[in-house]
Structures are given as structure tokens and as C-alpha cells.
Tab-separated table of C-alpha atoms and ligand atoms in Angstrom:
chain	number	residue	atom	x	y	z
A	1	UNK	CA	-12.079	-44.668	-4.336
A	2	UNK	CA	-13.338	-41.137	-4.768
A	3	UNK	CA	-16.738	-41.362	-3.232
A	4	UNK	CA	-19.355	-43.287	-1.303
A	5	UNK	CA	-23.089	-43.684	-1.716
A	6	UNK	CA	-25.312	-44.567	1.229
A	7	UNK	CA	-28.781	-45.729	0.256
A	8	UNK	CA	-31.185	-43.862	2.546
A	9	UNK	CA	-34.223	-45.418	0.905
A	10	UNK	CA	-34.736	-47.948	-1.890
A	11	UNK	CA	-38.513	-48.397	-2.002
A	12	UNK	CA	-41.097	-47.353	-4.545
A	13	UNK	CA	-43.629	-44.595	-3.817
A	14	UNK	CA	-45.618	-46.662	-1.292
A	15	UNK	CA	-42.539	-47.953	0.514
A	16	UNK	CA	-42.280	-51.556	1.682
A	17	UNK	CA	-44.254	-52.718	3.560
A	18	UNK	CA	-47.084	-51.087	1.645
A	19	UNK	CA	-49.750	-50.093	4.171
A	20	UNK	CA	-52.176	-52.979	4.726
A	21	UNK	CA	-50.461	-55.411	2.363
A	22	UNK	CA	-50.307	-59.028	3.576
A	23	UNK	CA	-47.914	-60.287	0.853
A	24	UNK	CA	-44.753	-62.282	1.464
A	25	UNK	CA	-42.486	-59.257	0.868
A	26	UNK	CA	-44.448	-56.799	3.018
A	27	UNK	CA	-44.503	-59.281	5.918
A	28	UNK	CA	-40.897	-60.490	5.470
A	29	UNK	CA	-38.718	-60.546	8.592
A	30	UNK	CA	-35.578	-59.756	6.535
A	31	UNK	CA	-34.653	-56.117	7.339
A	32	UNK	CA	-33.518	-55.724	3.706
A	33	UNK	CA	-37.180	-56.075	2.702
A	34	UNK	CA	-38.092	-52.960	4.618
A	35	UNK	CA	-37.704	-50.082	2.189
A	36	UNK	CA	-38.210	-46.381	2.807
A	37	UNK	CA	-38.848	-44.041	-0.125
A	38	UNK	CA	-35.953	-43.710	-2.590
A	39	UNK	CA	-33.186	-41.316	-1.535
A	40	UNK	CA	-29.393	-41.422	-1.300
A	41	UNK	CA	-26.514	-39.676	0.406
A	42	UNK	CA	-23.439	-39.235	-1.781
A	43	UNK	CA	-20.105	-38.215	-0.269
A	44	UNK	CA	-17.845	-37.190	-3.100
A	45	UNK	CA	-14.902	-34.789	-3.600
A	46	UNK	CA	-15.391	-33.340	-0.138
A	47	UNK	CA	-19.114	-32.634	-0.614
A	48	UNK	CA	-22.036	-34.305	1.117
A	49	UNK	CA	-24.968	-34.426	-1.269
A	50	UNK	CA	-28.458	-35.834	-0.795
A	51	UNK	CA	-30.466	-36.958	-3.819
A	52	UNK	CA	-34.228	-36.537	-3.238
A	53	UNK	CA	-36.044	-35.985	0.036
A	54	UNK	CA	-39.260	-38.001	0.215
A	55	UNK	CA	-41.742	-38.444	3.060
A	56	UNK	CA	-39.276	-40.567	5.081
A	57	UNK	CA	-36.503	-37.958	4.978
A	58	UNK	CA	-36.347	-37.214	8.704
A	59	UNK	CA	-36.225	-40.869	9.724
A	60	UNK	CA	-33.605	-41.525	7.048
A	61	UNK	CA	-31.307	-38.807	8.340
A	62	UNK	CA	-31.747	-39.950	11.938
A	63	UNK	CA	-30.589	-43.380	10.736
A	64	UNK	CA	-27.308	-42.017	9.353
A	65	UNK	CA	-26.448	-39.789	12.279
A	66	UNK	CA	-25.650	-36.916	9.903
A	67	UNK	CA	-26.977	-33.549	10.938
A	68	UNK	CA	-26.532	-31.598	7.744
A	69	UNK	CA	-25.313	-31.754	4.166
A	70	UNK	CA	-24.116	-29.376	1.467
A	71	UNK	CA	-27.100	-29.677	-0.867
A	72	UNK	CA	-30.134	-31.629	-1.971
A	73	UNK	CA	-30.423	-32.553	-5.655
A	74	UNK	CA	-33.923	-33.323	-6.869
A	75	UNK	CA	-34.705	-35.709	-9.713
A	76	UNK	CA	-38.348	-34.622	-10.115
A	77	UNK	CA	-41.272	-33.288	-8.104
A	78	UNK	CA	-43.290	-36.417	-7.331
A	79	UNK	CA	-44.239	-36.581	-3.665
A	80	UNK	CA	-42.116	-39.656	-2.936
A	81	UNK	CA	-39.066	-37.516	-3.874
A	82	UNK	CA	-39.943	-34.128	-2.332
A	83	UNK	CA	-42.405	-34.894	0.494
A	84	UNK	CA	-39.800	-34.454	3.257
A	85	UNK	CA	-38.321	-31.134	2.172
A	86	UNK	CA	-39.967	-29.285	5.054
A	87	UNK	CA	-37.389	-31.036	7.266
A	88	UNK	CA	-34.619	-28.739	6.004
A	89	UNK	CA	-35.889	-26.447	8.775
A	90	UNK	CA	-33.498	-28.342	11.079
A	91	UNK	CA	-30.605	-27.650	8.702
A	92	UNK	CA	-31.648	-23.966	8.579
A	93	UNK	CA	-31.726	-23.830	12.362
A	94	UNK	CA	-28.132	-24.993	12.771
A	95	UNK	CA	-26.666	-23.405	9.626
A	96	UNK	CA	-28.480	-20.089	10.207
A	97	UNK	CA	-29.057	-19.766	6.462
A	98	UNK	CA	-31.021	-21.105	3.514
A	99	UNK	CA	-30.373	-24.696	2.465
A	100	UNK	CA	-29.247	-25.267	-1.145
A	101	UNK	CA	-31.739	-27.174	-3.325
A	102	UNK	CA	-30.759	-27.963	-6.932
A	103	UNK	CA	-33.503	-28.702	-9.459
A	104	UNK	CA	-34.948	-27.910	-12.860
A	105	UNK	CA	-37.354	-25.041	-13.478
A	106	UNK	CA	-40.508	-27.195	-13.569
A	107	UNK	CA	-39.524	-28.825	-10.260
A	108	UNK	CA	-39.015	-25.421	-8.628
A	109	UNK	CA	-42.445	-24.364	-9.916
A	110	UNK	CA	-43.960	-27.439	-8.264
A	111	UNK	CA	-42.134	-26.700	-4.986
A	112	UNK	CA	-43.558	-23.176	-5.043
A	113	UNK	CA	-47.049	-24.716	-5.045
A	114	UNK	CA	-46.541	-27.600	-2.623
A	115	UNK	CA	-44.418	-25.615	-0.147
A	116	UNK	CA	-46.097	-22.247	-0.878
A	117	UNK	CA	-45.539	-21.082	2.706
A	118	UNK	CA	-41.760	-21.361	2.280
A	119	UNK	CA	-41.831	-18.830	-0.556
A	120	UNK	CA	-44.128	-16.239	1.063
A	121	UNK	CA	-42.830	-12.692	1.373
A	122	UNK	CA	-42.312	-11.421	3.989
A	123	UNK	CA	-40.875	-14.694	5.229
A	124	UNK	CA	-42.787	-16.545	7.911
A	125	UNK	CA	-40.331	-17.231	10.748
A	126	UNK	CA	-39.842	-20.973	11.099
A	127	UNK	CA	-40.824	-21.823	7.522
A	128	UNK	CA	-38.230	-23.890	5.642
A	129	UNK	CA	-35.642	-21.685	3.955
A	130	UNK	CA	-34.807	-23.100	0.524
A	131	UNK	CA	-31.866	-21.576	-1.345
A	132	UNK	CA	-32.952	-22.464	-4.879
A	133	UNK	CA	-30.400	-23.312	-7.583
A	134	UNK	CA	-31.728	-23.788	-11.090
A	135	UNK	CA	-30.027	-26.539	-13.121
A	136	UNK	CA	-30.438	-27.736	-16.708
A	137	UNK	CA	-29.948	-31.177	-18.242
A	138	UNK	CA	-26.451	-31.669	-19.735
A	139	UNK	CA	-25.050	-28.540	-18.021
A	140	UNK	CA	-22.406	-29.485	-15.497
A	141	UNK	CA	-22.383	-27.712	-12.130
A	142	UNK	CA	-20.290	-27.900	-8.979
A	143	UNK	CA	-20.941	-28.099	-5.277
A	144	UNK	CA	-17.605	-27.211	-3.690
A	145	UNK	CA	-15.086	-29.369	-5.555
A	146	UNK	CA	-17.692	-31.964	-6.583
A	147	UNK	CA	-18.618	-31.790	-10.260
A	148	UNK	CA	-22.089	-33.034	-11.124
A	149	UNK	CA	-23.667	-33.698	-14.499
A	150	UNK	CA	-27.473	-33.743	-14.673
A	151	UNK	CA	-28.619	-36.134	-17.394
A	152	UNK	CA	-32.048	-36.218	-19.032
A	153	UNK	CA	-34.110	-39.351	-18.532
A	154	UNK	CA	-37.809	-39.930	-19.161
A	155	UNK	CA	-40.348	-40.982	-16.500
A	156	UNK	CA	-43.393	-41.825	-18.604
A	157	UNK	CA	-44.015	-38.546	-20.408
A	158	UNK	CA	-42.244	-36.492	-17.732
A	159	UNK	CA	-38.661	-35.380	-18.432
A	160	UNK	CA	-36.664	-35.792	-15.215
A	161	UNK	CA	-32.991	-35.888	-14.202
A	162	UNK	CA	-30.493	-38.602	-13.470
A	163	UNK	CA	-27.075	-37.613	-12.128
A	164	UNK	CA	-23.492	-38.472	-12.825
A	165	UNK	CA	-21.143	-37.805	-9.904
A	166	UNK	CA	-17.675	-38.946	-10.941
A	167	UNK	CA	-17.719	-42.723	-11.228
A	168	UNK	CA	-21.298	-42.956	-9.917
A	169	UNK	CA	-24.378	-42.926	-12.133
A	170	UNK	CA	-27.733	-42.426	-10.375
A	171	UNK	CA	-30.996	-43.105	-12.179
A	172	UNK	CA	-34.378	-43.371	-10.525
A	173	UNK	CA	-37.953	-43.356	-11.859
A	174	UNK	CA	-36.790	-43.975	-15.416
A	175	UNK	CA	-38.876	-45.532	-18.151
A	176	UNK	CA	-36.768	-44.452	-21.121
A	177	UNK	CA	-33.145	-43.324	-21.569
A	178	UNK	CA	-32.020	-41.928	-24.914
A	179	UNK	CA	-28.826	-43.076	-26.617
A	180	UNK	CA	-27.170	-39.710	-25.828
A	181	UNK	CA	-27.992	-40.096	-22.151
A	182	UNK	CA	-26.821	-43.724	-22.119
A	183	UNK	CA	-23.512	-42.407	-23.470
A	184	UNK	CA	-23.345	-39.766	-20.724
A	185	UNK	CA	-23.591	-42.499	-18.075
A	186	UNK	CA	-20.981	-44.738	-19.752
A	187	UNK	CA	-17.709	-45.134	-17.887
A	188	UNK	CA	-19.277	-45.076	-14.422
A	189	UNK	CA	-18.048	-47.922	-12.231
A	190	UNK	CA	-21.175	-47.991	-10.055
A	191	UNK	CA	-24.647	-47.519	-11.512
A	192	UNK	CA	-27.836	-47.150	-9.498
A	193	UNK	CA	-30.981	-47.741	-11.542
A	194	UNK	CA	-34.660	-48.108	-10.718
A	195	UNK	CA	-36.657	-51.278	-11.315
A	196	UNK	CA	-40.198	-51.242	-9.989
A	197	UNK	CA	-42.110	-54.211	-11.352
A	198	UNK	CA	-41.790	-57.406	-13.376
A	199	UNK	CA	-44.648	-56.513	-15.723
A	200	UNK	CA	-44.770	-53.487	-18.064
A	201	UNK	CA	-45.451	-50.169	-16.313
A	202	UNK	CA	-46.349	-46.863	-18.050
A	203	UNK	CA	-43.823	-44.699	-16.203
A	204	UNK	CA	-41.190	-47.018	-14.733
A	205	UNK	CA	-38.702	-49.601	-15.973
A	206	UNK	CA	-39.697	-53.138	-15.213
A	207	UNK	CA	-36.775	-55.319	-14.131
A	208	UNK	CA	-35.936	-56.576	-17.619
A	209	UNK	CA	-35.821	-53.012	-19.024
A	210	UNK	CA	-33.631	-51.775	-16.154
A	211	UNK	CA	-31.179	-54.631	-16.772
A	212	UNK	CA	-31.181	-53.897	-20.489
A	213	UNK	CA	-30.418	-50.179	-19.917
A	214	UNK	CA	-27.747	-51.064	-17.345
A	215	UNK	CA	-26.190	-53.465	-19.858
A	216	UNK	CA	-25.978	-50.688	-22.449
A	217	UNK	CA	-24.272	-48.400	-19.909
A	218	UNK	CA	-21.907	-51.172	-18.844
A	219	UNK	CA	-20.830	-50.342	-15.262
A	220	UNK	CA	-18.711	-52.706	-13.175
A	221	UNK	CA	-21.474	-52.990	-10.599
A	222	UNK	CA	-25.155	-52.082	-10.643
A	223	UNK	CA	-27.594	-51.609	-7.759
A	224	UNK	CA	-31.373	-51.604	-8.138
A	225	UNK	CA	-33.510	-49.057	-6.322
A	226	UNK	CA	-37.156	-47.791	-6.164
A	227	UNK	CA	-38.130	-51.428	-5.658
A	228	UNK	CA	-41.756	-52.482	-5.120
A	229	UNK	CA	-43.116	-55.572	-3.395
A	230	UNK	CA	-43.891	-56.950	-6.848
A	231	UNK	CA	-40.184	-57.767	-7.374
A	232	UNK	CA	-40.270	-60.365	-4.582
A	233	UNK	CA	-38.131	-60.632	-1.474
A	234	UNK	CA	-34.525	-59.415	-1.370
A	235	UNK	CA	-33.364	-63.035	-1.234
A	236	UNK	CA	-35.378	-64.254	-4.221
A	237	UNK	CA	-34.667	-61.131	-6.280
A	238	UNK	CA	-30.922	-61.490	-5.621
A	239	UNK	CA	-30.979	-65.083	-6.877
A	240	UNK	CA	-32.608	-64.004	-10.156
A	241	UNK	CA	-29.960	-61.376	-11.021
A	242	UNK	CA	-26.644	-61.606	-12.839
A	243	UNK	CA	-23.584	-61.437	-10.577
A	244	UNK	CA	-22.804	-57.755	-11.345
A	245	UNK	CA	-26.321	-56.590	-10.377
A	246	UNK	CA	-27.602	-56.548	-6.785
A	247	UNK	CA	-30.728	-55.110	-5.250
A	248	UNK	CA	-29.783	-52.146	-3.060
A	249	UNK	CA	-31.250	-52.045	0.446
A	250	UNK	CA	-31.710	-49.271	2.973
A	251	UNK	CA	-28.457	-48.481	4.750
A	252	UNK	CA	-26.233	-50.135	2.132
A	253	UNK	CA	-22.966	-48.231	1.595
A	254	UNK	CA	-20.999	-48.604	-1.630
A	255	UNK	CA	-17.701	-46.972	-2.575
A	256	UNK	CA	-17.107	-45.812	-6.101
B	301	LIG	ZN1	-40.575	-42.255	-7.354
B	302	LIG	ZN1	-46.972	-56.329	-0.366
B	303	LIG	ZN1	-41.842	-40.341	-9.939
């Protein structure tokens, strides 16, 4: 083993239950059917790395008991992936410094609009202090001893990032992955991939497409994330999947 992923959230942008929805999944009593917005904690080569920080970020961290981390990696700037970034104020308070955020240029530009008050000069005391690190697809970078490869994936027409951290591949909000990127994920033992619906969706893999992409990558084990209530309950979804693929659920920990 060289690392561990803890799923902090495995739900699509609305979360499950979706507000006001009376469906079988949203009213399920199985705790695995309760899904916060998609985020993960990866402990790898001595680093503690969070991927995405959506609107449930604070509650997710309270659930793990961790009080800080070494960095947040962002996949893209949709609200279900950045909406909780203001919470790094707590990290700032205890670390007494800016908190490292790694993202592409267009994501940083979005953060400068959404969290405009964090970028004001002179700094407003108490505003979140983001230490911005610009990254580029296919250019490896390191956090401490942990080497990370950002890999281009498409989310509808939006180019976003997946990540390769050693033997872990992490893909969320994908709707298309090029052959080059498939190759960059090959060799991972654990693959996380998003599957949102059963029917075609303009900016997300439906289940069949996620399984097809996972098959081309060929990991030993695959975990589905960014799941919506349209995929059915955890129990029924699990029954429909091949043995090497499981739905992730909030709190699940997997070694890789
Ligand atoms: Zn999303
Ligand atoms: Zn529902
Ligand atoms: Zn998105």
C-alpha cells in the first residue's frame, strides 16, 4: 500500500437526498444513500491532499476528525466543487498562513470572481487566505514527496482535470476522456470515476459510459462517484455492476 483515499462526498451537484425529492433513493434509510457533494481526502507519500471543496466541505471535515491538510486540488470551478472554499479560514487560523490551492488558470480566474473578497488588497482580516498554485494538464507537480499528475478530461465542452496520485486515478465530472488521457490513467490499481445518470447527459458520463472508460483504463478496482438519485439505491446499483466496480459511499476508505 502507498496511499489511502477517504471519500468525503460521492453525490452529484444536488447531493442525495435532493431537496424536496420523494423518490426511493432520496428517502432511503440506508446511510450509503446519503451523499454529500463529491470530494475526497487522499493520504499519499506523507501528504494529506483534498480534492475539491464543495458546499458540504465543513461538515465533511468534521466527519473525518482532521483539522488541516497540505493542499486542496481543484478539478474545475463548478459550485459543487468550490462552494466550501471559504472554510479554509479555519486552516489559516491554525496554520497562521495561506492555504495551498492547486488549480488551472481558468479555475483561479473563477475563484477571483466568486471569492473576490479573498483577493482584495489590502487584505481584509478574517477573509480566507488562499495560496494559489497554478498547474497545467500533463505537467507533474509535487506536494512534499507526493508526485501528482493532472490529466485533461472533458466535462461537456469544459476542459477540466482528473488526477493521478501513484496507483490512484481520480476522475469526476467527465463526459469524454481522450485516448492519451486514458493511457495516462493506465496502470492505476484503484480508479475513481463519475457516473451520474443512466440516460445520456450533455456534460456527464452515464453509467454505461463510465464503465466503458473504466474498462479501457483497466484498474484492479473501480469506485463510482458523483452519483445522482437516478442511479437507484446503493443496494440495487451494486447488484447491477461487475464485481470489480462498486459504488463509492461517503466515508468509504480504500487503500491503493
Ligand atoms: Zn460536479
Ligand atoms: Zn430523489
Ligand atoms: Zn461540474
